[in-house]
Each structure stands twice: as structure tokens, then as C-alpha cells.
XYZ file of C-alpha atoms in Angstrom:
665
model
C -27.462 -16.246 22.377
C -24.328 -16.024 24.481
C -22.100 -12.959 24.430
C -19.234 -14.999 23.075
C -21.188 -16.025 19.971
C -22.397 -12.570 18.965
C -21.789 -11.900 15.259
C -20.147 -8.495 15.149
C -21.604 -7.793 11.708
C -24.932 -7.653 13.529
C -23.536 -5.149 16.006
C -22.216 -3.015 13.148
C -25.628 -2.920 11.502
C -27.323 -1.978 14.754
C -24.670 0.663 15.230
C -25.452 2.113 11.841
C -29.223 2.007 12.340
C -29.263 3.561 15.764
C -26.284 5.844 15.226
C -24.359 4.278 18.095
C -20.859 5.440 17.355
C -17.997 3.125 18.174
C -16.390 5.667 20.438
C -19.456 5.536 22.657
C -19.339 1.804 23.367
C -19.113 0.983 27.048
C -15.802 -0.044 28.585
C -17.133 -3.577 29.067
C -18.038 -3.891 25.383
C -14.733 -2.351 24.312
C -12.765 -4.752 26.483
C -14.682 -7.743 25.139
C -14.261 -6.670 21.556
C -10.495 -6.272 21.754
C -9.867 -9.738 23.187
C -10.175 -11.677 19.923
C -8.059 -9.121 18.069
C -5.347 -9.238 20.730
C -5.148 -13.022 20.511
C -4.719 -12.954 16.726
C -2.260 -10.056 16.873
C -0.112 -11.779 19.514
C 0.000 -14.987 17.444
C 1.220 -13.027 14.413
C 4.213 -11.693 16.363
C 5.001 -14.733 18.488
C 5.135 -17.147 15.565
C 4.961 -15.237 12.268
C 5.970 -18.277 10.194
C 3.045 -20.334 11.476
C 0.636 -17.385 11.208
C 1.443 -16.631 7.579
C 1.737 -20.270 6.594
C -1.879 -20.701 7.669
C -2.834 -17.600 5.666
C -0.960 -18.965 2.630
C -3.239 -22.016 2.583
C -6.022 -19.712 1.369
C -4.402 -18.996 -2.014
C -3.643 -21.138 -5.060
C -0.131 -22.600 -5.424
C 1.213 -24.683 -8.279
C 3.690 -25.809 -5.610
C 2.977 -25.048 -1.947
C 5.890 -23.493 -0.052
C 7.755 -25.445 2.593
C 10.213 -22.649 3.418
C 7.994 -19.968 4.948
C 10.560 -17.319 5.992
C 14.235 -17.093 5.079
C 15.984 -14.840 7.616
C 19.559 -15.638 6.567
C 20.367 -12.293 4.913
C 18.757 -9.396 6.817
C 17.244 -6.983 5.902
C 16.523 -8.997 2.738
C 13.931 -11.411 4.081
C 12.190 -13.897 1.794
C 8.675 -15.216 2.318
C 7.485 -18.529 0.821
C 10.691 -18.754 -1.245
C 10.164 -22.264 -2.665
C 6.492 -21.711 -3.493
C 5.263 -21.525 -7.108
C 2.144 -19.545 -8.039
C 0.775 -16.855 -10.399
C -0.823 -13.472 -9.690
C -3.356 -13.609 -12.520
C -4.404 -17.169 -11.712
C -5.248 -16.121 -8.155
C -7.089 -13.030 -9.393
C -9.184 -14.646 -12.150
C -8.698 -18.281 -13.109
C -9.221 -19.780 -9.673
C -12.709 -18.257 -9.430
C -13.664 -19.570 -12.872
C -12.263 -22.999 -12.008
C -14.312 -23.010 -8.805
C -17.528 -22.420 -10.748
C -17.813 -18.696 -10.034
C -17.060 -17.482 -13.562
C -20.421 -15.706 -13.842
C -19.757 -13.685 -10.704
C -19.355 -9.960 -11.446
C -15.657 -9.081 -11.167
C -15.327 -5.469 -12.368
C -17.732 -2.546 -12.648
C -16.520 0.426 -14.686
C -18.329 3.741 -14.343
C -17.187 6.971 -15.955
C -19.415 9.965 -15.210
C -16.971 12.074 -17.233
C -17.632 10.147 -20.468
C -20.953 8.531 -19.608
C -19.511 5.056 -20.299
C -20.388 2.078 -18.118
C -19.224 -1.533 -18.455
C -19.360 -4.688 -16.367
C -17.236 -7.837 -16.583
C -17.732 -11.251 -15.030
C -14.688 -13.210 -13.914
C -14.996 -15.369 -17.018
C -15.248 -12.351 -19.333
C -12.353 -10.582 -17.668
C -10.167 -13.710 -17.838
C -10.876 -14.002 -21.548
C -9.877 -10.381 -22.216
C -6.786 -10.634 -20.016
C -5.568 -13.903 -21.549
C -6.067 -12.442 -25.049
C -4.096 -9.286 -24.232
C -1.423 -11.433 -22.589
C -1.147 -13.140 -25.974
C -0.864 -9.716 -27.621
C 2.013 -8.795 -25.299
C 3.703 -12.104 -26.157
C 3.396 -11.251 -29.840
C 5.234 -7.981 -29.148
C 8.136 -9.847 -27.594
C 7.187 -9.547 -23.915
C 8.276 -12.543 -21.853
C 8.755 -13.536 -18.235
C 10.763 -10.904 -16.335
C 10.405 -8.171 -18.985
C 9.113 -4.782 -17.858
C 6.002 -3.136 -19.253
C 5.096 0.479 -18.464
C 1.355 1.135 -18.235
C 0.489 4.818 -18.670
C -3.293 4.770 -18.684
C -6.406 6.529 -17.421
C -8.976 4.829 -15.183
C -10.386 2.490 -17.822
C -10.852 -1.308 -17.866
C -7.984 -1.699 -20.331
C -5.558 -0.523 -17.641
C -6.689 -3.330 -15.324
C -6.550 -5.813 -18.218
C -2.968 -4.759 -19.024
C -1.867 -5.164 -15.393
C -3.338 -8.638 -15.086
C -2.031 -9.664 -18.510
C 1.500 -8.853 -17.357
C 0.976 -11.037 -14.308
C -0.361 -13.852 -16.503
C 2.863 -14.173 -18.516
C 5.248 -13.211 -15.710
C 6.114 -9.740 -16.985
C 6.763 -6.988 -14.440
C 4.463 -4.008 -14.867
C 5.189 -0.464 -13.798
C 2.056 1.671 -13.746
C 2.745 5.375 -14.136
C -0.019 7.821 -13.319
C -1.578 8.981 -16.572
C -0.722 12.612 -17.249
C 2.641 12.554 -15.460
C 5.132 14.932 -17.025
C 7.294 13.585 -19.846
C 10.574 13.873 -17.934
C 9.128 11.822 -15.075
C 7.928 9.147 -17.459
C 11.337 9.169 -19.171
C 13.135 8.580 -15.861
C 10.917 5.535 -15.247
C 11.608 4.194 -18.754
C 15.334 4.479 -18.099
C 15.248 2.962 -14.638
C 12.960 0.040 -15.473
C 14.450 -0.641 -18.917
C 10.924 -1.267 -20.130
C 10.439 -3.259 -23.322
C 6.887 -2.038 -24.076
C 4.681 0.920 -23.161
C 0.912 0.481 -23.022
C -0.919 3.793 -23.133
C -4.107 5.539 -24.282
C -4.740 8.462 -26.579
C -5.915 10.635 -23.698
C -7.349 10.923 -20.212
C -10.279 13.020 -19.060
C -10.473 15.416 -16.144
C -13.486 17.550 -15.233
C -13.629 20.199 -17.933
C -10.458 19.193 -19.774
C -8.816 16.505 -21.870
C -5.243 15.414 -21.108
C -3.544 14.331 -24.321
C -1.352 11.356 -23.383
C 0.284 10.590 -26.714
C 2.356 13.821 -26.980
C 3.568 13.303 -23.409
C 4.590 9.722 -24.186
C 6.267 10.754 -27.452
C 8.331 13.381 -25.628
C 9.275 10.905 -22.882
C 10.461 8.330 -25.421
C 12.675 10.979 -27.056
C 14.115 12.031 -23.672
C 14.838 8.515 -22.428
C 18.243 6.970 -23.000
C 16.728 3.504 -23.006
C 14.701 2.836 -26.125
C 11.478 0.860 -25.917
C 10.717 -1.750 -28.540
C 6.972 -1.244 -28.898
C 4.106 1.093 -27.957
C 0.534 -0.204 -27.729
C -2.056 2.577 -27.914
C -5.681 2.338 -26.838
C -7.750 4.811 -28.839
C -10.470 6.583 -26.886
C -13.514 7.205 -29.033
C -13.567 10.704 -30.480
C -10.072 11.477 -29.170
C -7.841 9.308 -31.347
C -4.113 9.958 -31.680
C -1.657 9.349 -34.541
C 0.109 5.989 -34.595
C 3.602 5.808 -36.044
C 4.312 2.342 -37.410
C 6.177 0.045 -37.116
C 7.108 0.685 -33.479
C 3.576 1.700 -32.553
C 0.434 -0.375 -32.787
C -3.177 0.165 -31.747
C -4.751 -1.890 -28.971
C -7.239 -3.395 -31.434
C -4.531 -4.301 -33.938
C -2.457 -5.917 -31.198
C -5.443 -8.078 -30.283
C -6.379 -8.951 -33.867
C -3.908 -11.814 -34.239
C -3.459 -12.668 -30.542
C -4.366 -15.998 -29.003
C -5.329 -16.625 -25.411
C -2.455 -17.832 -23.239
C -2.349 -19.703 -19.947
C -0.752 -18.498 -16.719
C 2.955 -19.201 -16.369
C 4.345 -20.704 -13.196
C 6.200 -18.109 -11.149
C 8.482 -18.427 -8.164
C 7.059 -16.787 -5.079
C 9.976 -14.337 -4.908
C 9.733 -13.290 -8.556
C 8.524 -9.710 -8.929
C 4.945 -8.719 -9.722
C 5.491 -5.007 -10.296
C 7.537 -1.849 -9.798
C 5.750 1.202 -8.457
C 7.798 4.365 -8.279
C 7.181 6.640 -5.336
C 5.344 9.802 -6.177
C 8.383 11.983 -5.844
C 7.018 14.505 -3.332
C 10.385 14.119 -1.582
C 13.664 13.158 -3.215
C 14.325 11.021 -6.275
C 11.584 8.487 -7.036
C 12.319 4.994 -5.759
C 11.229 1.812 -7.480
C 9.183 -0.072 -4.881
C 8.959 -3.749 -5.878
C 6.514 -6.457 -4.819
C 7.216 -10.179 -4.710
C 4.426 -12.364 -6.055
C 3.685 -14.927 -3.331
C 3.715 -12.644 -0.303
C 1.667 -10.077 -2.213
C -1.169 -12.526 -2.927
C -1.185 -14.013 0.585
C -1.202 -10.692 2.433
C -3.704 -8.841 0.255
C -6.229 -11.652 0.207
C -5.944 -11.906 4.010
C -6.646 -8.185 4.411
C -9.944 -8.189 2.529
C -11.772 -10.173 5.172
C -9.722 -9.413 8.241
C -9.297 -5.645 7.860
C -12.195 -4.652 5.604
C -14.749 -7.406 6.385
C -15.303 -8.092 2.687
C -16.545 -11.477 1.485
C -16.736 -12.894 -2.017
C -20.388 -11.854 -2.476
C -19.754 -8.201 -1.589
C -19.361 -5.050 -3.717
C -16.186 -3.146 -2.866
C -15.058 0.263 -4.028
C -11.692 1.925 -3.693
C -11.900 5.486 -4.997
C -8.297 6.027 -5.987
C -6.224 5.724 -9.162
C -4.324 2.724 -10.475
C -1.221 4.927 -10.647
C -0.998 4.886 -6.852
C -0.500 2.022 -4.424
C -4.120 2.141 -3.230
C -5.240 1.503 -6.795
C -2.835 -1.412 -7.197
C -3.761 -3.047 -3.931
C -7.459 -2.267 -3.560
C -8.926 -1.486 -6.962
C -7.255 -4.410 -8.713
C -5.458 -7.086 -6.750
C -6.948 -7.605 -3.278
C -10.638 -7.588 -4.299
C -9.970 -9.919 -7.242
C -7.890 -12.263 -5.078
C -10.881 -12.346 -2.721
C -13.318 -12.974 -5.562
C -15.638 -10.057 -4.801
C -16.780 -7.258 -7.146
C -14.582 -4.175 -7.474
C -15.587 -0.752 -8.819
C -13.378 1.215 -11.236
C -14.473 4.860 -11.120
C -13.314 7.428 -13.671
C -14.484 10.534 -11.853
C -13.945 12.859 -8.908
C -15.666 13.329 -5.533
C -16.916 16.732 -6.723
C -17.441 18.069 -10.226
C -18.514 14.810 -11.922
C -21.100 16.202 -11.887
C -21.515 17.361 -8.276
C -20.804 16.608 -4.610
C -23.187 13.632 -4.759
C -20.978 11.588 -7.118
C -19.812 9.164 -4.412
C -23.315 8.654 -3.041
C -24.594 7.835 -6.539
C -21.985 5.115 -7.075
C -22.669 3.562 -3.669
C -26.408 3.642 -4.345
C -26.277 2.395 -7.960
C -24.073 -0.619 -7.254
C -25.000 -1.428 -3.643
C -21.458 -0.851 -2.417
C -20.749 -2.352 1.003
C -17.538 -0.460 1.811
C -15.626 2.463 0.357
C -11.914 3.184 0.711
C -10.703 6.649 -0.253
C -8.492 9.527 0.854
C -9.508 12.048 3.549
C -9.003 14.742 0.913
C -11.959 13.392 -1.038
C -14.279 13.797 1.914
C -12.906 17.210 2.761
C -13.744 18.236 -0.812
C -17.290 16.881 -0.444
C -17.664 18.572 2.946
C -16.482 21.875 1.491
C -18.948 21.745 -1.427
C -21.886 20.318 0.506
C -21.316 20.886 4.246
C -24.942 20.103 5.106
C -25.020 16.887 3.081
C -27.947 17.909 0.883
C -26.845 15.646 -1.987
C -26.608 12.666 0.354
C -30.354 12.589 0.992
C -31.071 11.925 -2.710
C -29.636 8.402 -2.649
C -30.296 5.026 -1.054
C -27.225 3.939 0.910
C -28.851 1.106 2.823
C -26.195 -1.330 1.536
C -23.323 0.760 2.863
C -21.613 -0.491 6.044
C -18.222 1.225 6.441
C -15.903 3.948 5.180
C -12.118 3.593 5.272
C -9.775 6.577 4.953
C -6.020 6.590 4.288
C -3.391 8.442 2.263
C -2.808 11.209 4.768
C -3.933 11.930 8.274
C -7.707 12.136 8.636
C -8.629 15.057 10.861
C -11.234 14.263 13.536
C -13.624 16.932 12.246
C -13.862 15.258 8.841
C -14.347 11.839 10.434
C -17.125 13.151 12.700
C -18.783 14.914 9.765
C -18.753 11.691 7.743
C -20.033 9.677 10.729
C -22.920 12.026 11.311
C -23.848 11.947 7.641
C -23.362 8.263 6.834
C -24.357 6.677 10.167
C -21.697 3.956 9.693
C -18.221 3.417 11.158
C -15.599 5.721 9.639
C -12.154 4.184 9.987
C -8.891 6.039 9.633
C -6.071 3.638 8.893
C -2.417 4.057 8.033
C -0.150 2.462 5.453
C 2.448 3.298 2.830
C 3.480 2.592 -0.742
C 6.325 0.528 0.693
C 4.017 -1.774 2.650
C 1.153 -2.127 0.085
C -1.343 -2.763 2.900
C -2.309 -1.305 6.263
C 0.201 -1.012 9.100
C -2.499 0.054 11.554
C -6.276 -0.118 11.359
C -9.476 -1.024 13.080
C -9.737 -4.572 11.739
C -13.469 -4.797 11.160
C -13.352 -8.404 9.939
C -11.782 -9.551 13.206
C -13.688 -7.233 15.539
C -14.346 -3.551 15.963
C -12.443 -1.669 18.595
C -13.170 1.646 20.235
C -12.627 4.649 17.986
C -10.224 7.328 19.147
C -10.529 10.395 16.961
C -7.161 11.321 15.504
C -5.706 7.822 15.863
C -5.272 5.209 13.142
C -6.173 2.559 15.750
C -3.778 -0.316 16.559
C -1.067 -2.105 14.632
C -2.460 -4.747 12.283
C -1.421 -8.407 12.815
C 2.051 -8.867 11.348
C 3.366 -5.396 12.241
C 5.399 -4.836 15.432
C 5.280 -1.035 15.646
C 7.496 0.972 18.011
C 8.276 4.644 18.724
C 11.942 5.619 18.921
C 13.023 8.986 20.313
C 15.854 11.154 18.925
C 18.217 9.705 21.557
C 17.636 6.217 20.022
C 15.682 4.926 23.031
C 12.210 3.412 22.920
C 9.521 5.921 23.811
C 7.135 5.497 26.693
C 3.370 5.697 26.082
C 2.360 9.093 24.633
C 5.967 10.157 24.002
C 6.599 11.568 20.528
C 9.185 10.023 18.204
C 9.915 8.278 14.920
C 7.559 5.431 14.059
C 9.391 2.232 13.148
C 8.445 -1.398 12.498
C 10.493 -4.290 13.828
C 11.984 -6.556 11.166
C 11.150 -8.772 9.426
C 8.217 -7.007 7.815
C 5.203 -9.229 7.057
C 4.515 -10.676 3.576
C 3.349 -8.322 0.825
C 5.649 -5.493 1.871
C 8.616 -4.427 -0.247
C 11.555 -6.851 -0.121
C 13.910 -4.287 -1.685
C 14.035 -1.508 -4.313
C 14.334 -2.108 -8.044
C 18.042 -2.636 -8.778
C 18.931 -0.710 -5.622
C 19.605 -3.045 -2.694
C 22.080 -0.633 -1.114
C 19.672 2.290 -1.348
C 17.006 0.089 0.257
C 19.314 -0.559 3.219
C 20.527 3.021 3.564
C 17.136 4.708 3.165
C 14.989 2.456 5.291
C 16.982 0.019 7.413
C 20.093 1.840 8.698
C 19.027 4.614 11.079
C 17.411 2.197 13.515
C 19.090 -1.217 13.466
C 16.598 -4.054 13.202
C 13.745 -1.731 12.273
C 12.099 -0.348 9.166
C 11.930 3.451 9.329
C 8.555 4.709 8.160
C 9.523 8.403 8.104
C 6.301 9.133 9.946
C 6.290 10.608 13.421
C 3.817 10.172 16.252
C 3.189 8.281 19.462
C 1.508 5.171 20.845
C -0.820 5.663 23.792
C -1.285 3.496 26.866
C -3.922 1.388 25.041
C -1.671 0.640 22.065
C -3.363 3.120 19.703
C -1.064 4.653 17.107
C -1.222 8.385 16.503
C 0.329 9.478 13.204
C 1.010 13.154 13.621
C 3.179 14.046 10.645
C 5.968 13.035 8.344
C 9.304 13.139 10.127
C 10.262 16.305 8.289
C 6.996 17.937 9.383
C 8.049 17.920 13.021
C 8.987 21.492 13.798
C 11.282 22.798 16.491
C 10.018 25.953 18.172
C 12.553 27.291 20.665
C 13.705 23.768 21.499
C 10.194 22.305 21.708
C 9.367 19.558 19.166
C 5.829 20.091 17.901
C 3.715 18.128 15.503
C 2.144 20.106 12.684
C -0.548 17.423 12.624
C -1.600 18.258 16.178
C -2.076 21.921 15.248
C -3.940 20.961 12.055
C -6.275 18.842 14.151
C -7.238 21.901 16.197
C -7.718 24.144 13.145
C -9.922 21.580 11.415
C -12.338 21.762 14.337
C -13.231 25.361 13.462
C -16.731 25.344 12.018
C -15.731 27.490 9.019
C -12.599 25.512 8.022
C -12.907 22.917 5.243
C -9.244 21.893 5.225
C -5.910 23.217 6.402
C -2.154 22.798 6.412
C 0.370 23.804 9.063
C 4.049 24.189 8.336
C 7.127 25.456 10.107
C 8.876 28.456 8.600
C 12.398 29.563 9.437
C 12.705 32.074 12.282
C 15.955 33.670 13.484
C 14.820 33.821 17.107
C 12.996 30.542 17.690
C 14.377 28.390 14.871
C 10.952 27.719 13.399
C 7.484 29.177 13.726
C 4.245 27.478 12.738
C 1.872 29.113 10.279
C -1.570 27.863 9.361
C -3.134 27.928 5.901
C -6.890 27.401 5.933
C -9.454 26.866 3.177
C -12.989 27.840 4.129
C -16.221 25.961 3.500
C -18.525 27.318 0.852
C -21.096 29.805 2.065
C -19.113 31.063 5.096
C -20.267 34.596 5.888
C -17.761 35.343 8.676
C -14.947 37.731 7.759
C -11.428 36.323 7.400
C -9.966 38.409 10.224
C -12.456 37.016 12.745
C -11.820 33.455 11.577
C -8.038 33.789 11.836
C -8.263 35.234 15.342
C -10.560 32.414 16.425
C -8.205 29.808 14.951
C -5.197 31.250 16.753
C -7.091 31.301 20.034
C -8.196 27.673 19.586
C -4.587 26.536 19.149
C -3.523 28.608 22.154
C -6.309 27.062 24.260
C -5.722 23.448 23.218
C -1.948 23.251 22.674
C -0.728 26.235 24.663
C 1.543 29.226 24.231
C 4.467 26.854 23.641
C 3.308 26.481 20.032
C 3.950 30.180 19.417
C 1.098 30.004 16.927
C 0.233 33.502 15.739
C -0.208 33.345 11.959
C -3.227 32.028 10.065
C -3.803 32.828 6.395
C -7.065 32.199 4.561
C -6.389 30.846 1.067
C -8.566 29.639 -1.817
C -7.019 26.175 -2.189
C -4.077 24.025 -1.133
C -1.517 22.531 -3.523
C -1.909 18.748 -3.681
C -0.643 15.743 -5.520
C -3.059 13.988 -7.850
C -3.535 11.392 -5.109
C -4.748 14.136 -2.765
C -1.708 14.642 -0.499
C -1.012 18.224 0.527
C 2.410 19.380 -0.653
C 3.526 20.761 2.701
C 7.232 20.474 1.920
C 6.881 22.580 -1.223
C 4.845 25.238 0.590
C 7.516 25.369 3.282
C 10.263 25.944 0.713
C 8.248 28.756 -0.876
C 7.706 30.367 2.544
C 11.406 30.101 3.410
C 12.373 31.618 0.060
C 14.518 28.640 -0.947
C 14.717 27.064 -4.359
C 12.151 24.383 -5.075
C 11.135 22.103 -7.906
C 7.519 21.865 -9.039
C 6.590 18.333 -7.955
C 5.707 16.122 -10.903
C 2.731 14.780 -8.978
C 1.086 18.176 -8.454
C -2.525 18.440 -9.523
C -2.393 22.099 -10.596
C 0.973 23.952 -10.639
C -0.815 27.332 -10.760
C -1.701 26.931 -7.082
C 1.960 27.447 -6.125
C 1.906 30.979 -7.547
C -1.317 31.635 -5.630
C 0.320 30.457 -2.402
C 3.401 32.585 -3.057
C 1.223 35.672 -3.555
C -0.751 34.890 -0.375
C 2.525 34.682 1.575
C 3.704 37.988 0.069
C 0.396 39.683 0.863
C 0.665 38.515 4.471
C 4.310 39.641 4.759
C 5.607 36.112 5.248
C 7.615 36.366 2.055
C 9.355 39.360 0.534
C 8.286 40.438 -2.927
C 11.661 40.308 -4.591
């Protein structure tokens, strides 16, 4: 066969079998493999209307759009504005109508409870259409808002899709969020109905949802009309009629309903930002662009076809769960896995391998934190050898920067491509990635590869000029953004403009910092506020973290800048060690400091490393660097509502006191 006609899936499989890592491909191969991608990428920027019109032909429309992009009112761009479609129809009905109703749509596996369920597209459509009827009976109509406060159970997915079926706007709130945070979302969304469950389960504990919801309803100024409660077996909660009704009772007199016709620019959902910085913002998603973009990504970025098994190990309360547990895989018509468990502790560090083995998962998408947790618990990969992962072809990481050491560890263990890619709640899909469905490109450890078709990414320096290759600056995206990204904020057009579109005219500000190298690879080094200034030198905390993570004893780390009277800021490193490390802490800290000095130089002024037991994180796995920095600087801080375990903050404070970073006042 000719070189031109080589199926890259074949190359990927050979790569996995023979452990030929992508970064070791020859220059000739690398050059060949980037040609097709470059052609597609260039087309997406040169004529975005034509590019996305072609992509839009792959989804179902009640009325196909003729107006592809309305640019008359920047930065409020509208994609497919005269198109008419429906989210739920594209997720479920179309597959049934095409004769694929018996195809497996959703696999639910809960190692915490021992429950397992599977739903075909036909079965899932039936349950969704019935619950859509139940919502109708409770007064929910097109445009009304429904808050979904649920654990990782099938009913959460059913509720989301049911909203889409009747044109209601859902707002999923992470189950277990504090009452005041839930109350603020009730008030902002003006929700008509809350759908919740009696409880959620974490390893070793039960989180009672109903008391949290009750408190939130009391706090909120806006009063909901109805609460629908799903009772978890053995953990039932009290129901207070008439405003509250059980899930089963709501279904008892409900009839199945058909999908309503929705304008492309009607809203599918509101997802509030996690609140790690500032007041939560209501990110909204328009229906048409959302379907077009997400369906396009499944094949082009992730190389997933309709016959494949896909797993995104996240939570429906976060954007990854919205996009890649529920919507994108169902738009594509493949099988998606809903996992109520953790990478470790449910029951052990082999939990992920068991799921992949049991269900023949082709690709997994999760956060780097998950793999750092697995690496910490099982650094030698002993659990991995117990399972058959012959079906597994690729691992995708996103959510925060994936350190090269973790990527290399996963590569060596899995013998498949490990792909770090970068995106945000605001965009709903990847800004940069190795697009495996188009063609694989050379891996550069520490980089999130190249901008994905549709995104024109630039680096702008503090002096407002475009950066040269390898120059550090703010990462921005030229407007208009592609379909599926956020067209505005919920009831906050002005805030949308001021927060994202004002600092750099004609660009969306990502609030990430980094550089683009001479080959077009994007290097995400830190959030903008994680750039530290040491004696006039701008340094990336991410670059220092990358060095620390290479230490053989370090499982994960965080670097932050603390206030210093002489140099403005000084970097300190917090490191968590792998299990079973027998080296003393003093030796490890000295080695870490020397590594940074050797690889970054004395300019970093890096002299402080503290060994800690664990890092404070959000429930989605992001390290709360900003909060740690406030503690270290002795300034007032608020316990983030997204934090996984607030007790860790006291541990960190004590560690800083013990190491004389913070005074014991």
C-alpha cells in the first residue's frame, strides 16, 4: 500500500504493541502526519462558515440553517441562527429512527454501591421521554430552568436529556455543594424545579443531599415551585408535600412526550463556574452550535466511532461530564460509561483498569490528578497487570496541566498514546489537542499539542504586542470563537464583555499563560494569576512544577509565589511523596531545589520545598493554588465551595507555620 493511504489507526495499534512512543517517530513520519491536520486546520480559519456548515450537515435539523455565522454584533456572534433542532433528538431519537435502537447507549457502574445497569438507545429514550412528561406535569415548559443536584447515577443523565427534550434549560450543580452555593444558583437562574436525590456516596461516607437542598431553598430569595426527589435504596429522605414529590410518584402519571422544535440559538444549559476564583459565572450553551461542535470532536479529536465504548471519568457537575459523559458520545451514537467511583479507594488503585477491562473501553478521558493518585498508590503498576486492556487505544488528560512525569509513567504502563489537551468550561471542548481522528502528531512532553481546527490561538505580551515563538504571555483566541463555545453569560452580557473580551480587542482572554513554540505547539504553563514576578523576572509556576514532578519520589506538587519584601515574590514548592518512599524529607527537598536550580537557573530564586501529606483540591481535581497562596501570605481567604476536604487547609497552614513561612499568630 502507498504511504498516502496508510490508515493511522493501524499505526496507533502498532505503536501500542511495540511501545513505539509518538515522540520517537522520525522527522519524516512526523512531517507526513502533520500535513493532513494542517490542511484541515487552515480551512477552518480561512473559511469558518464553510467549514462549520459542512460539519452541521452531520446532525439532525428540523430546519437546516442558511445563516451560518452572524457577525453583526461582536462579541455576540451567532452560529446557525435560523436553524431548528433539538438536543435530545440528536442524542437519542435519531439513533432509534436510524435502526440503532438496540445499540448500548449508557453503562452505569457503581463500585461504591455495587449497582450496575445498562441502557440501549431505545430504553434510554423511553425513560427520558417519560421523565420529560413528568417535568411537564410539574409545570416545566420551554425556556424554564431546572436545577439538577444529583450524584453520578443514570437518573441524572435522564433528567438532563429530559430538559433538552422539552426545551427547558438545565443547570447541573455538583452534588454535595454547600447550601449557600446552591442557593446562589437558585437565585441567579430563577429555577422553577429542583431535581435531586436523597444522598450521594463517597468512599467511606454518605453525603446527605436533602438537608443541603432544604437549607438552600430557605436561603434563596427566589422560591422554587417543585422538588423532585430520587430515593436511593436504604438511604431514603423525608418528602414534604405538596411542594415535594418522589421521582417514582412524578413518573406514575406521566406520559411520554416528543421532542420540541428549538431554535439553534436557544439555550441548552447553564453551568456555573466552580468558583475557585471570584463570583461564579453562569456559562451558557446554545443548542445548535453545541450539537455540531461536540459531535465533530468525537471522531476528529478522540477517534471515536459509533461502535466504540467511550469513558470519561469525571462528574456531570463539571463541564467534562456535560460534554463527554453525556452529550458528545450520545450525539455520536457510541456507548458511554457513567462511573460512580474514584481512581483509588473504590476499592483500590486498579479501579480504572477494571472498568476498561470489563467494558472493553477504547479511550478514557480523565484529569491528570486521577493518574497522579493512581501513581502515588501503585507506582509500580501492580494492579494493572491483573486486567486485560487489549481493547484500550488512548488516554486523554485535561482539567489542569499534565506534568511530563505523569504522562511518561502512564505511557510506560499502558503502552498507548497519552494525550494532554487543553480546554475550558467556557469553550465546552478542546482548544488544543493531538487530534487522533485526523492524524497523530509528534508528542512534546509538557505541551497540549496544537490548536484544534476552529481556534486561532495567539500569545500576547504585557505590552499588548504579539509574542514571538517561545515568548511567554497571555493566551488568547481570535474572535469569533467556533460553535459550541459560550455565546455569553446567563443574564450578564456586560460581564461577558468586560471579563473576557475587553482586555485584548478582538480576542477572547483565556486567563491562561504560556507560549507557542516554533512548531505551533501550545505550552500552557499556568493561570495568569499564577505567573510570579521574582525581582522583575516573570516566571511560570508550571515550569517549576514540571521540574519537581520529575523527582522519582514526588507523586504530585504545587508551586506558588509568596510575597517577599526584597524580590516581590518568591516561589515555594509543596510536594506530596509516593507511597513507600524511604528517603528522608531533608534529602528530597535538597534534591528538588538543586533540580530547579539546574534546569531553570538561579533566576528562579527557588530555595523552599516543603513535604506535605496532601494538596487541597476541588472535587474536580484542580489544585487550589490561589487559596494556598493566600494562606501563605497571611491574607483573608474564603474556603472555596468546590473544595474536596476543607480540613486540608488547616494542615497546609500548620505545615507553613512549622516551616517558618507563616507566623503562628
